[in-house]
Short mmCIF file of C-alpha atoms in Angstrom, two decimals:
data_model
loop_
_atom_site.label_atom_id
_atom_site.label_comp_id
_atom_site.label_asym_id
_atom_site.label_seq_id
_atom_site.Cartn_x
_atom_site.Cartn_y
_atom_site.Cartn_z
CA MET A 110 0.00 0.00 0.00
CA THR A 111 1.61 3.24 -1.15
CA LEU A 112 0.94 6.51 0.61
CA ILE A 113 1.68 9.89 -0.91
CA LYS A 114 2.24 12.65 1.64
CA LYS A 115 1.58 16.11 0.27
CA GLU A 116 2.96 19.19 1.93
CA GLY A 117 0.54 22.10 2.01
CA PRO A 118 0.24 25.52 3.53
CA SER A 119 -1.96 24.33 6.36
CA GLN A 120 -1.16 23.01 9.79
CA MET A 121 -2.57 19.61 8.84
CA ASP A 122 -0.83 16.93 6.87
CA VAL A 123 -2.54 15.56 3.82
CA VAL A 124 -2.12 11.84 3.22
CA THR A 125 -3.57 10.40 0.04
CA ALA A 126 -4.02 6.79 -0.97
CA THR A 127 -6.29 5.70 -3.81
CA ALA A 128 -6.99 1.99 -4.13
CA SER A 129 -8.71 -0.17 -6.73
CA VAL A 130 -9.93 -3.73 -6.60
CA SER A 131 -8.02 -6.24 -8.66
CA ASP A 132 -9.96 -9.00 -10.38
CA GLN A 133 -7.03 -11.35 -10.00
CA ASP A 134 -6.81 -11.25 -6.20
CA SER A 135 -8.34 -9.54 -3.19
CA THR A 136 -5.60 -7.03 -2.53
CA LYS A 137 -5.72 -3.31 -3.22
CA ASP A 138 -3.33 -1.72 -5.67
CA VAL A 139 -2.58 1.81 -4.63
CA SER A 140 -1.68 4.66 -6.92
CA PRO A 141 -1.16 8.34 -6.28
CA ALA A 142 -4.24 10.53 -6.28
CA THR A 143 -4.71 13.52 -8.47
CA LYS A 144 -3.96 17.01 -7.28
CA ASP A 145 -7.61 17.93 -6.85
CA SER A 146 -8.40 14.83 -4.82
CA HIS A 147 -8.42 16.76 -1.59
CA THR A 148 -9.63 20.03 -0.19
CA SER A 149 -6.82 22.18 1.05
CA PRO A 150 -7.33 23.21 4.65
CA ALA A 151 -5.52 26.50 4.09
CA ASP A 152 -8.91 28.14 4.37
CA PRO A 153 -10.18 27.08 7.83
CA THR A 154 -13.78 27.19 6.66
CA GLU A 155 -12.99 24.44 4.21
CA ALA A 156 -10.76 22.26 6.41
CA GLY A 157 -11.93 18.68 6.51
CA LEU A 158 -11.45 15.09 5.49
CA ARG A 159 -12.56 13.69 2.18
CA LEU A 160 -15.02 10.90 2.97
CA TYR A 161 -15.84 10.15 -0.69
CA ASP A 162 -13.33 10.05 -3.49
CA HIS A 163 -13.98 8.93 -7.07
CA GLY A 164 -17.19 7.17 -6.01
CA GLY A 165 -15.59 5.21 -3.18
CA MET A 166 -15.85 5.38 0.59
CA VAL A 167 -12.87 6.82 2.44
CA LEU A 168 -11.83 4.84 5.48
CA VAL A 169 -10.72 6.99 8.39
CA PRO A 170 -8.48 6.02 10.15
CA THR A 171 -6.50 4.35 7.40
CA PRO A 172 -6.62 0.54 7.87
CA THR A 173 -3.36 -1.37 7.80
CA SER A 174 -2.34 -4.81 6.61
CA ASP A 175 -1.49 -5.78 10.20
CA PRO A 176 -3.76 -8.59 11.49
CA LYS A 177 -3.38 -7.11 14.98
CA ASP A 178 -4.91 -3.80 13.92
CA PRO A 179 -8.23 -3.54 15.87
CA LEU A 180 -9.87 -2.17 12.73
CA ASN A 181 -9.18 -5.56 11.12
CA LEU A 182 -11.17 -7.54 13.67
CA ALA A 183 -13.90 -9.74 12.20
CA VAL A 184 -17.42 -8.33 12.23
CA TRP A 185 -18.60 -10.91 14.79
CA HIS A 186 -15.73 -9.94 17.09
CA LYS A 187 -16.62 -6.25 16.88
CA CYS A 188 -20.25 -7.09 17.66
CA MET A 189 -19.09 -9.14 20.66
CA ILE A 190 -17.10 -6.17 21.95
CA ILE A 191 -20.13 -3.89 21.60
CA PHE A 192 -22.27 -6.42 23.47
CA LEU A 193 -19.78 -6.95 26.30
CA VAL A 194 -18.91 -3.31 26.97
CA GLY A 195 -22.61 -2.44 26.60
CA SER A 196 -23.57 -5.13 29.13
CA TYR A 197 -20.83 -3.96 31.48
CA SER A 198 -22.24 -0.43 31.19
CA ALA A 199 -25.80 -1.67 31.77
CA PHE A 200 -25.00 -3.34 35.08
CA SER A 201 -22.72 -0.48 36.09
CA VAL A 202 -25.56 2.01 35.61
CA LEU A 203 -27.96 -0.38 37.35
CA GLY A 204 -25.66 -0.76 40.34
CA THR A 205 -25.20 2.99 40.74
CA SER A 206 -28.76 4.19 40.10
CA GLY A 207 -31.00 1.12 40.50
CA LEU A 208 -31.66 1.66 44.21
CA SER A 209 -33.62 4.82 43.41
CA ALA A 210 -36.44 2.53 42.24
CA VAL A 211 -36.66 0.88 45.69
CA TYR A 212 -36.02 3.86 47.96
CA PRO A 213 -38.77 2.79 50.45
CA SER A 214 -36.88 -0.48 50.96
CA LEU A 215 -33.77 1.49 51.89
CA ILE A 216 -35.77 3.40 54.51
CA GLN A 217 -36.89 0.08 55.98
CA ALA A 218 -33.37 -1.36 55.90
CA TYR A 219 -31.98 1.56 57.95
CA PRO A 220 -34.80 2.62 60.32
CA ASN A 221 -32.45 4.45 62.67
CA GLU A 222 -30.88 6.62 59.98
CA SER A 223 -32.16 9.94 58.69
CA PRO A 224 -33.54 10.12 55.12
CA ALA A 225 -30.86 12.68 54.25
CA ARG A 226 -28.14 10.23 55.27
CA ILE A 227 -29.81 7.37 53.38
CA SER A 228 -30.00 9.53 50.26
CA ASP A 229 -26.19 9.45 50.17
CA LEU A 230 -26.61 5.98 48.66
CA LEU A 231 -28.27 7.66 45.65
CA THR A 232 -26.30 10.89 45.28
CA TYR A 233 -22.68 9.93 45.90
CA PRO A 234 -22.47 7.38 43.04
CA THR A 235 -22.75 10.16 40.44
CA LEU A 236 -19.85 12.03 42.03
CA PHE A 237 -17.63 8.96 42.29
CA MET A 238 -18.34 7.89 38.72
CA GLY A 239 -16.75 11.19 37.68
CA ILE A 240 -13.82 10.59 40.04
CA GLY A 241 -13.37 7.13 38.56
CA ASN A 242 -12.99 8.67 35.11
CA LEU A 243 -10.28 10.99 36.42
CA PHE A 244 -8.16 7.97 37.30
CA SER A 245 -9.07 5.48 34.58
CA MET A 246 -8.81 7.58 31.42
CA PRO A 247 -5.17 8.60 31.93
CA LEU A 248 -4.32 5.00 32.79
CA CYS A 249 -5.96 3.66 29.64
CA VAL A 250 -3.61 5.88 27.62
CA THR A 251 -0.57 4.83 29.63
CA VAL A 252 -1.10 1.05 30.05
CA GLY A 253 -3.83 0.35 27.47
CA ARG A 254 -7.60 0.01 27.34
CA ARG A 255 -7.82 -3.73 28.05
CA PRO A 256 -6.17 -3.85 31.51
CA VAL A 257 -8.15 -0.84 32.75
CA PHE A 258 -11.43 -2.31 31.51
CA LEU A 259 -10.77 -5.73 33.03
CA PHE A 260 -9.63 -4.22 36.32
CA SER A 261 -12.83 -2.17 36.42
CA LEU A 262 -14.89 -5.34 36.10
CA LEU A 263 -12.82 -6.99 38.83
CA MET A 264 -13.37 -3.96 41.06
CA LEU A 265 -17.13 -4.15 40.43
CA ILE A 266 -17.07 -7.76 41.62
CA VAL A 267 -15.10 -7.01 44.80
CA THR A 268 -17.16 -3.97 45.73
CA GLY A 269 -20.36 -5.80 44.83
CA PHE A 270 -19.60 -8.39 47.52
CA TRP A 271 -18.62 -5.54 49.86
CA CYS A 272 -22.03 -3.87 49.44
CA ALA A 273 -23.90 -7.16 49.70
CA PHE A 274 -22.36 -8.01 53.06
CA SER A 275 -22.01 -4.50 54.52
CA ASP A 276 -23.32 -4.31 58.07
CA SER A 277 -23.84 -0.56 58.38
CA LEU A 278 -24.98 2.38 56.32
CA GLY A 279 -21.51 3.91 56.44
CA SER A 280 -19.95 0.74 55.03
CA HIS A 281 -22.68 0.54 52.40
CA VAL A 282 -22.06 4.14 51.27
CA ALA A 283 -18.30 3.51 51.11
CA GLY A 284 -18.77 0.31 49.13
CA ARG A 285 -21.11 2.01 46.64
CA SER A 286 -18.63 4.85 46.25
CA PHE A 287 -15.86 2.48 45.17
CA PHE A 288 -18.37 0.51 43.09
CA SER A 289 -19.25 3.74 41.29
CA MET A 290 -15.59 4.53 40.65
CA ALA A 291 -15.33 1.22 38.80
CA ALA A 292 -18.63 1.89 37.02
CA GLY A 293 -17.40 5.27 35.79
CA GLN A 294 -15.63 3.64 32.84
CA SER A 295 -19.05 3.04 31.30
CA GLU A 296 -19.19 6.75 30.46
CA ALA A 297 -15.88 7.36 28.66
CA LEU A 298 -13.71 4.26 28.30
CA ALA A 299 -16.47 1.93 27.08
CA PRO A 300 -17.58 4.14 24.14
CA TYR A 301 -13.91 4.90 23.47
CA ILE A 302 -13.28 1.18 22.91
CA VAL A 303 -16.29 0.91 20.60
CA GLU A 304 -15.13 3.90 18.56
CA GLU A 305 -11.58 2.55 18.17
CA VAL A 306 -12.63 -0.61 16.35
CA HIS A 307 -14.80 1.22 13.81
CA PHE A 308 -14.30 3.77 11.07
CA LEU A 309 -15.45 7.37 11.08
CA HIS A 310 -18.38 6.80 8.72
CA GLU A 311 -19.94 4.19 11.05
CA ARG A 312 -19.09 5.51 14.51
CA SER A 313 -22.46 7.03 15.31
CA THR A 314 -24.29 3.86 14.30
CA LYS A 315 -22.07 1.54 16.34
CA LEU A 316 -22.15 3.86 19.34
CA SER A 317 -25.95 3.88 19.21
CA TRP A 318 -25.95 0.09 19.36
CA PHE A 319 -23.67 0.25 22.40
CA ILE A 320 -26.05 2.69 24.08
CA GLY A 321 -28.96 0.47 23.03
CA VAL A 322 -27.47 -2.59 24.74
CA GLN A 323 -26.78 -0.53 27.84
CA THR A 324 -30.25 0.99 28.00
CA VAL A 325 -32.19 -2.21 27.31
CA GLY A 326 -30.18 -4.11 29.93
CA THR A 327 -30.60 -1.38 32.53
CA ALA A 328 -34.34 -0.95 31.86
CA ALA A 329 -35.03 -4.68 32.09
CA MET A 330 -33.11 -4.97 35.35
CA PHE A 331 -34.91 -1.94 36.78
CA VAL A 332 -38.13 -3.95 36.50
CA ALA A 333 -36.46 -6.95 38.11
CA THR A 334 -35.14 -4.71 40.91
CA THR A 335 -38.66 -3.77 42.03
CA TYR A 336 -39.35 -7.48 42.57
CA ILE A 337 -35.95 -8.73 43.76
CA VAL A 338 -35.36 -6.18 46.54
CA PRO A 339 -38.78 -6.39 48.28
CA SER A 340 -38.85 -10.21 48.14
CA MET A 341 -35.16 -11.21 48.47
CA GLY A 342 -33.53 -8.15 49.97
CA ILE A 343 -30.81 -5.73 48.90
CA LYS A 344 -28.12 -8.34 49.60
CA TRP A 345 -29.30 -10.66 46.83
CA TRP A 346 -29.78 -7.75 44.45
CA TYR A 347 -26.07 -6.99 44.79
CA LEU A 348 -25.15 -10.67 44.54
CA ILE A 349 -27.08 -11.13 41.28
CA ILE A 350 -25.34 -8.09 39.78
CA THR A 351 -21.99 -9.42 41.00
CA PHE A 352 -22.52 -12.91 39.55
CA VAL A 353 -23.37 -11.34 36.18
CA ASN A 354 -20.21 -9.25 36.39
CA VAL A 355 -18.18 -12.42 37.03
CA ALA A 356 -19.52 -13.87 33.78
CA LEU A 357 -18.80 -10.60 31.96
CA LEU A 358 -15.23 -10.60 33.29
CA LEU A 359 -14.58 -14.09 31.96
CA LEU A 360 -16.06 -13.29 28.54
CA SER A 361 -14.29 -9.94 28.37
CA TYR A 362 -10.97 -11.57 29.18
CA LEU A 363 -11.48 -13.74 26.10
CA PHE A 364 -12.98 -11.27 23.62
CA VAL A 365 -12.35 -7.63 24.62
CA VAL A 366 -8.91 -7.26 23.06
CA GLU A 367 -6.56 -4.31 23.32
CA THR A 368 -7.84 -1.53 21.04
CA LYS A 369 -4.97 0.90 21.48
CA TYR A 370 -2.92 0.77 18.30
CA GLU A 371 -0.23 2.97 16.81
CA ARG A 372 -0.66 3.37 13.06
CA VAL A 373 2.33 4.06 10.83
CA GLU A 374 0.50 4.64 7.51
CA ALA A 375 -1.22 7.80 8.65
CA THR A 376 -1.62 10.03 11.63
CA ASP A 377 -4.90 11.03 13.21
CA GLY A 378 -6.01 14.44 12.10
CA ALA A 379 -4.66 13.82 8.60
CA ILE A 380 -6.76 13.84 5.47
CA VAL A 381 -6.84 10.23 4.31
CA HIS A 382 -8.22 9.07 0.98
CA LEU A 383 -8.81 5.38 0.48
CA ASN A 384 -11.04 4.79 -2.50
CA PHE A 385 -12.51 1.36 -3.10
CA ALA A 386 -15.84 -0.14 -4.03
CA GLU A 387 -16.52 -2.28 -0.96
CA ALA A 388 -16.10 -0.38 2.29
CA ASP A 389 -16.67 -3.32 4.63
CA ASP A 390 -14.73 -6.11 2.98
CA SER A 391 -14.05 -9.14 5.21
CA ARG A 392 -13.28 -12.48 3.60
CA ASP A 393 -10.60 -15.04 2.95
CA SER A 394 -8.85 -15.55 -0.32
CA GLU A 395 -6.27 -17.96 -1.63
CA SER A 396 -3.56 -15.44 -0.89
CA GLY A 397 -4.74 -14.83 2.69
CA ALA A 398 -7.37 -13.10 4.79
CA VAL A 399 -8.78 -9.83 3.49
CA ARG A 400 -10.06 -7.08 5.75
CA ASN A 401 -11.34 -3.68 4.67
CA GLY A 402 -10.22 -4.36 1.12
CA LEU A 403 -6.61 -5.08 2.09
CA ARG A 404 -4.87 -8.44 2.22
CA LEU A 405 -3.50 -8.96 5.71
CA ARG A 406 0.25 -9.51 5.93
CA PRO A 407 1.06 -11.67 8.97
CA ASP A 408 4.39 -12.44 7.31
CA ILE A 409 5.40 -8.80 7.85
CA HIS A 410 3.56 -7.77 11.00
CA GLY A 411 3.09 -11.09 12.72
CA PRO A 412 -0.20 -13.00 13.16
CA ARG A 413 -3.00 -12.22 15.59
CA THR A 414 -3.07 -15.18 17.96
CA TRP A 415 -4.99 -16.13 21.09
CA GLN A 416 -1.79 -15.67 23.07
CA HIS A 417 -1.57 -12.11 21.77
CA ASP A 418 -5.23 -11.33 22.45
CA LEU A 419 -5.20 -12.77 25.99
CA ARG A 420 -2.11 -10.85 27.02
CA LEU A 421 -3.02 -8.29 29.66
CA PHE A 422 -0.40 -5.63 28.87
CA HIS A 423 0.69 -4.82 25.32
CA PHE A 424 2.69 -1.68 25.97
CA LYS A 425 5.50 -0.60 28.23
CA PRO A 426 3.97 2.12 30.41
CA VAL A 427 5.32 5.61 29.93
CA TRP A 428 4.12 7.27 33.10
CA SER A 429 4.95 10.75 31.88
CA GLU A 430 2.00 10.32 29.50
CA THR A 431 -0.29 10.47 32.54
CA PHE A 432 0.85 14.00 33.34
CA THR A 433 0.53 14.92 29.67
CA PHE A 434 -3.02 13.54 29.68
CA TYR A 435 -4.09 15.73 32.59
CA LYS A 436 -2.44 18.74 30.97
CA ASP A 437 -4.31 18.05 27.72
CA THR A 438 -7.54 17.72 29.69
CA PHE A 439 -7.15 21.23 31.10
CA LYS A 440 -6.24 22.50 27.65
CA SER A 441 -9.45 20.99 26.28
CA LEU A 442 -11.46 23.24 28.58
CA ALA A 443 -10.10 26.20 26.62
CA ILE A 444 -11.74 24.96 23.40
CA PRO A 445 -15.18 26.65 23.11
CA SER A 446 -16.81 23.67 21.38
CA ILE A 447 -15.66 21.20 24.06
CA LEU A 448 -16.67 23.52 26.91
CA TRP A 449 -20.08 23.93 25.26
CA LEU A 450 -20.52 20.15 24.98
CA LEU A 451 -19.63 19.81 28.67
CA LEU A 452 -22.30 22.31 29.71
CA LEU A 453 -24.84 20.82 27.30
CA ASN A 454 -24.32 17.27 28.57
CA GLY A 455 -24.36 18.44 32.17
CA ALA A 456 -27.67 20.25 31.67
CA PHE A 457 -29.30 17.34 29.84
CA LEU A 458 -28.07 14.88 32.47
CA GLY A 459 -29.39 17.27 35.10
CA ILE A 460 -32.83 17.11 33.51
CA TYR A 461 -32.78 13.32 33.63
CA VAL A 462 -31.54 13.28 37.25
CA TYR A 463 -34.27 15.74 38.25
CA GLN A 464 -37.03 13.75 36.56
CA ALA A 465 -35.69 10.39 37.77
CA SER A 466 -35.64 11.73 41.33
CA THR A 467 -39.22 12.98 41.26
CA PHE A 468 -41.33 10.85 38.92
CA ALA A 469 -41.95 8.13 41.52
CA GLN A 470 -43.22 10.62 44.09
CA VAL A 471 -45.55 12.20 41.54
CA LEU A 472 -46.95 8.93 40.21
CA MET A 473 -47.49 7.37 43.66
CA SER A 474 -49.41 10.44 44.87
CA PRO A 475 -53.06 11.27 44.07
CA PRO A 476 -54.62 11.24 41.58
CA TYR A 477 -52.38 8.64 39.89
CA LEU A 478 -51.76 6.36 42.92
CA PHE A 479 -49.32 4.06 41.11
CA LYS A 480 -48.37 0.91 42.98
CA PHE A 481 -44.72 0.54 43.89
CA ALA A 482 -44.20 -2.39 41.49
CA TYR A 483 -45.48 -0.32 38.58
CA LEU A 484 -42.48 2.02 38.79
CA GLY A 485 -40.18 -0.66 37.41
CA TRP A 486 -42.40 -1.05 34.38
CA VAL A 487 -42.25 2.70 33.87
CA GLN A 488 -38.48 2.33 33.61
CA LEU A 489 -38.90 -0.46 31.06
CA VAL A 490 -40.37 2.06 28.63
CA GLN A 491 -36.79 3.31 28.22
CA ILE A 492 -36.47 0.56 25.62
CA LEU A 493 -38.59 2.80 23.36
CA ASP A 494 -35.82 5.38 23.63
CA CYS A 495 -33.48 2.84 22.04
CA VAL A 496 -36.03 2.12 19.31
CA LEU A 497 -35.81 5.82 18.43
CA LEU A 498 -32.14 6.32 19.21
CA VAL A 499 -30.64 3.62 17.01
CA PRO A 500 -32.34 4.47 13.69
CA VAL A 501 -32.88 8.21 14.17
CA LEU A 502 -29.64 9.35 15.80
CA GLY A 503 -27.45 6.32 15.15
CA TYR A 504 -27.93 5.50 11.50
CA GLY A 505 -29.44 8.93 10.90
CA THR A 506 -26.38 10.91 11.98
CA ASP A 507 -24.03 8.76 9.91
CA LEU A 508 -26.38 9.00 6.92
CA LEU A 509 -26.66 12.76 7.29
CA ALA A 510 -22.87 13.09 7.43
CA LYS A 511 -22.56 11.06 4.21
CA VAL A 512 -25.23 13.16 2.47
CA MET A 513 -23.48 16.36 3.53
CA CYS A 514 -20.18 14.94 2.28
CA ARG A 515 -21.62 14.25 -1.17
CA TRP A 516 -23.13 17.73 -1.23
CA ARG A 517 -19.76 19.23 -0.27
CA LYS A 518 -17.92 17.23 -2.97
CA GLY A 519 -16.89 14.43 -0.63
CA VAL A 520 -15.42 16.57 2.16
CA PHE A 521 -16.30 15.55 5.72
CA GLN A 522 -16.35 17.96 8.62
CA PRO A 523 -17.19 16.93 12.20
CA GLU A 524 -19.65 19.82 12.36
CA TYR A 525 -22.04 17.84 10.16
CA ARG A 526 -22.78 15.81 13.30
CA LEU A 527 -24.08 18.89 15.11
CA ILE A 528 -27.11 19.13 12.81
CA SER A 529 -28.49 16.08 14.62
CA MET A 530 -28.25 17.92 17.96
CA SER A 531 -31.51 19.67 17.07
CA ILE A 532 -33.47 16.47 17.78
CA PRO A 533 -32.39 15.96 21.42
CA GLY A 534 -32.56 19.73 21.92
CA ILE A 535 -36.21 19.90 20.89
CA ALA A 536 -36.97 16.74 22.89
CA ALA A 537 -35.43 18.24 26.04
CA VAL A 538 -37.43 21.48 25.83
CA ILE A 539 -40.74 19.72 25.14
CA GLY A 540 -40.09 17.11 27.83
CA CYS A 541 -39.29 19.75 30.45
CA VAL A 542 -42.35 21.89 29.80
CA ILE A 543 -44.87 19.02 29.72
CA TYR A 544 -43.34 17.23 32.72
CA GLY A 545 -43.42 20.40 34.80
CA GLN A 546 -47.04 21.12 33.98
CA ALA A 547 -48.20 17.53 34.57
CA ALA A 548 -46.34 17.25 37.89
CA ALA A 549 -47.58 20.64 39.11
CA HIS A 550 -51.17 20.14 37.97
CA PRO A 551 -51.77 16.36 38.07
CA THR A 552 -55.55 16.63 38.05
CA GLN A 553 -55.40 18.29 34.63
CA TRP A 554 -53.08 15.74 33.04
CA SER A 555 -53.02 12.01 32.41
CA TRP A 556 -50.23 9.94 33.96
CA MET A 557 -48.71 9.86 30.47
CA GLY A 558 -47.98 13.56 30.97
CA VAL A 559 -45.37 12.42 33.49
CA VAL A 560 -44.13 9.17 31.96
CA ALA A 561 -43.78 10.28 28.33
CA PRO A 562 -41.78 13.50 29.06
CA TYR A 563 -39.62 11.56 31.52
CA HIS A 564 -38.53 9.21 28.75
CA LEU A 565 -38.34 12.08 26.28
CA GLY A 566 -35.82 13.69 28.63
CA TYR A 567 -33.85 10.46 28.82
CA PHE A 568 -33.84 10.23 25.03
CA ALA A 569 -32.56 13.82 24.90
CA PHE A 570 -29.67 12.95 27.21
CA LEU A 571 -28.78 9.80 25.26
CA GLY A 572 -28.95 11.68 21.97
CA ALA A 573 -26.83 14.57 23.20
CA ASN A 574 -24.33 12.09 24.62
CA LEU A 575 -24.10 10.18 21.34
CA VAL A 576 -23.67 13.27 19.16
CA SER A 577 -21.21 14.87 21.59
CA ILE A 578 -18.92 11.86 21.90
CA THR A 579 -18.86 11.24 18.17
CA TYR A 580 -18.24 14.90 17.37
CA ALA A 581 -15.47 15.20 19.98
CA ILE A 582 -13.60 12.12 18.73
CA ASP A 583 -14.00 13.16 15.08
CA SER A 584 -12.70 16.65 15.91
CA PHE A 585 -9.69 15.64 17.99
CA PRO A 586 -8.90 11.96 17.26
CA ARG A 587 -5.40 12.11 18.77
CA LYS A 588 -6.73 13.81 21.90
CA ALA A 589 -9.93 11.80 22.19
CA GLY A 590 -9.14 10.64 25.74
CA PRO A 591 -8.79 14.11 27.27
CA VAL A 592 -11.85 15.55 25.53
CA LEU A 593 -13.95 12.54 26.54
CA LEU A 594 -12.78 12.96 30.13
CA VAL A 595 -13.88 16.60 30.09
CA ILE A 596 -17.34 15.75 28.77
CA CYS A 597 -18.07 12.52 30.65
CA ALA A 598 -16.46 13.23 34.01
CA GLY A 599 -17.42 16.90 34.00
CA ARG A 600 -21.10 16.23 33.46
CA GLY A 601 -21.01 13.82 36.42
CA PHE A 602 -19.83 16.58 38.72
CA ILE A 603 -22.47 18.93 37.33
CA SER A 604 -25.26 16.40 37.84
CA PHE A 605 -24.01 15.72 41.39
CA GLY A 606 -24.44 19.39 42.19
CA LEU A 607 -27.86 19.46 40.58
CA SER A 608 -29.00 16.43 42.59
CA TYR A 609 -28.65 18.44 45.79
CA SER A 610 -30.66 21.35 44.38
CA THR A 611 -33.68 19.27 43.37
CA VAL A 612 -35.67 19.50 46.61
CA PRO A 613 -34.93 23.21 47.32
CA LEU A 614 -35.76 24.12 43.73
CA ILE A 615 -39.11 22.31 43.86
CA SER A 616 -40.06 23.92 47.17
CA LYS A 617 -39.19 27.39 45.87
CA THR A 618 -40.52 27.34 42.32
CA GLY A 619 -42.71 24.25 42.08
CA TYR A 620 -42.41 21.51 39.48
CA ASP A 621 -43.49 23.77 36.65
CA GLY A 622 -41.15 26.61 37.62
CA ALA A 623 -38.16 24.29 37.99
CA MET A 624 -38.82 22.55 34.70
CA ASN A 625 -39.31 25.86 32.90
CA ILE A 626 -35.86 26.92 34.12
CA PHE A 627 -34.39 23.66 32.78
CA ALA A 628 -36.25 24.15 29.49
CA ILE A 629 -34.75 27.62 29.01
CA ILE A 630 -31.24 26.43 29.88
CA SER A 631 -31.42 23.38 27.61
CA GLY A 632 -32.97 25.40 24.79
CA VAL A 633 -30.24 28.05 24.90
CA LEU A 634 -27.45 25.46 25.07
CA ALA A 635 -28.95 23.43 22.23
CA GLY A 636 -29.34 26.61 20.17
CA ILE A 637 -25.61 27.28 20.47
CA ALA A 638 -25.19 24.36 18.06
CA VAL A 639 -25.98 26.81 15.24
CA PRO A 640 -22.96 29.11 15.74
CA MET A 641 -20.84 26.07 16.62
CA TYR A 642 -21.69 24.56 13.25
CA PHE A 643 -20.18 27.56 11.49
CA LEU A 644 -17.35 28.31 13.93
CA GLY A 645 -16.38 24.78 14.97
CA THR A 646 -13.80 24.43 12.20
CA ARG A 647 -12.01 27.58 13.29
CA PHE A 648 -12.00 26.41 16.90
CA ARG A 649 -10.49 23.08 15.84
CA LEU A 650 -7.74 24.69 13.80
CA TRP A 651 -7.03 27.18 16.59
CA ALA A 652 -6.68 24.31 19.06
CA MET A 653 -4.29 22.43 16.77
CA GLN A 654 -2.18 25.54 16.19
CA ARG A 655 -2.09 26.94 19.72
CA LEU A 656 -2.75 24.07 22.13
CA TRP A 657 -1.13 21.13 20.35
CA PRO A 658 1.24 22.55 17.70
CA LYS A 659 3.54 19.51 17.88
CA LEU A 660 0.80 17.36 16.33
CA ASN A 661 1.22 19.35 13.12
CA GLN A 662 4.95 18.73 12.80
#
């Protein structure tokens, strides 16, 4: 595979490789591209990657002929990774937030403790999930994704037993805090792994499937929680979660391979053209296995073996990278688009936290008078969010990006993703207004006025999360870890602060007043997507020139 590196006036390297399918074998013959095969990023308004070239799909990042390249994993293996990290995330979220569905059982379990003290079991997990990200994300850059992910599962198992056999509220709170630190990797590391085994043009779709697995698993177990805890006790609820995590650890040890990989053909942030007819080529030929249109070369790079996949550490740790990671994280806060995504995700998560903390009280009060067991089935409706999320924001965002690329003569810009932010933005505003009115005036609204907006708010958070993560990684692929830490950990701290303001805000403004405030905030933040669409390219180029100039050398 031949790569032609073109020097240009911009701060970004341009790497061009045009491939064609040979009828004789399954390899790709590569020839230099023409001069006009790329858009020069000298003008920052036109900076971008060419996703279509001469009628073919451009693969970004550039795949290699190395069998150990995570992009060259078989389709079934990639699906297995999505399922395992999604399942891990589902039970992590369940363990940290599932007790909110059985709060009366917690009151009964600790009759001598004040409700404010018992509520620490529900509020502290959000804080410690953010703290967990602060430790895990730098480590995943230093030692690799696989050991951090497996250790997180092991920590979930240990702390799960701790919580199950805790003999005091203080011990229970401490155990849940450490459990939540291990669960924090479901927010940043898990989607990071999913993104690393897929190409740019399919990231949104695959990430939506990951979120779908997580949401369906969590919703189903929320229903089970309302039956398990009252009949079997909190101890067995933790034990069931822990036994599932044991199974996930064993399967993940076998199938969740290391996804950190250093490519030599091209660097992230470069403009890469790889033109071929079949974008997702995976087959075997007489001359060897073919992945992504390229014949794998184990004779040059070495084969992918079970011994290689099962190895825990694949890299010699360079601990100075940890300091660099934290420094890059603080630098990311100076990028307007990343800071905006942090505030947007924090606000949307705050809406979900607010509604999740109050919907049970509203539905169990007159005139609705829901039975306690019904609340779990209300949570099950979250599966409908996945039914909307996967096709509308998963496939839809990727499809929209491809349509915009064709319209812009094949050039891809991450800002195309931001067009999809309008859907969760509208959903958040509508959900806030209706929920506030139904909760404040229940006699004038059906119970669906509470349930439907609640799930509309959850859909808004999932959608904003999906678009934000995909946009952030597309914008800064070589600094994806720091920007994900800013968004995922930062929103956890924001939601933790909001969780303590829920009761005072309701008592001061009422449900409708509080939700109207959230609607205004979410509407303004979602509306900022419009200027970000036009200015995002300039912010990206500014960041590469001022914050990380060495990446352009």
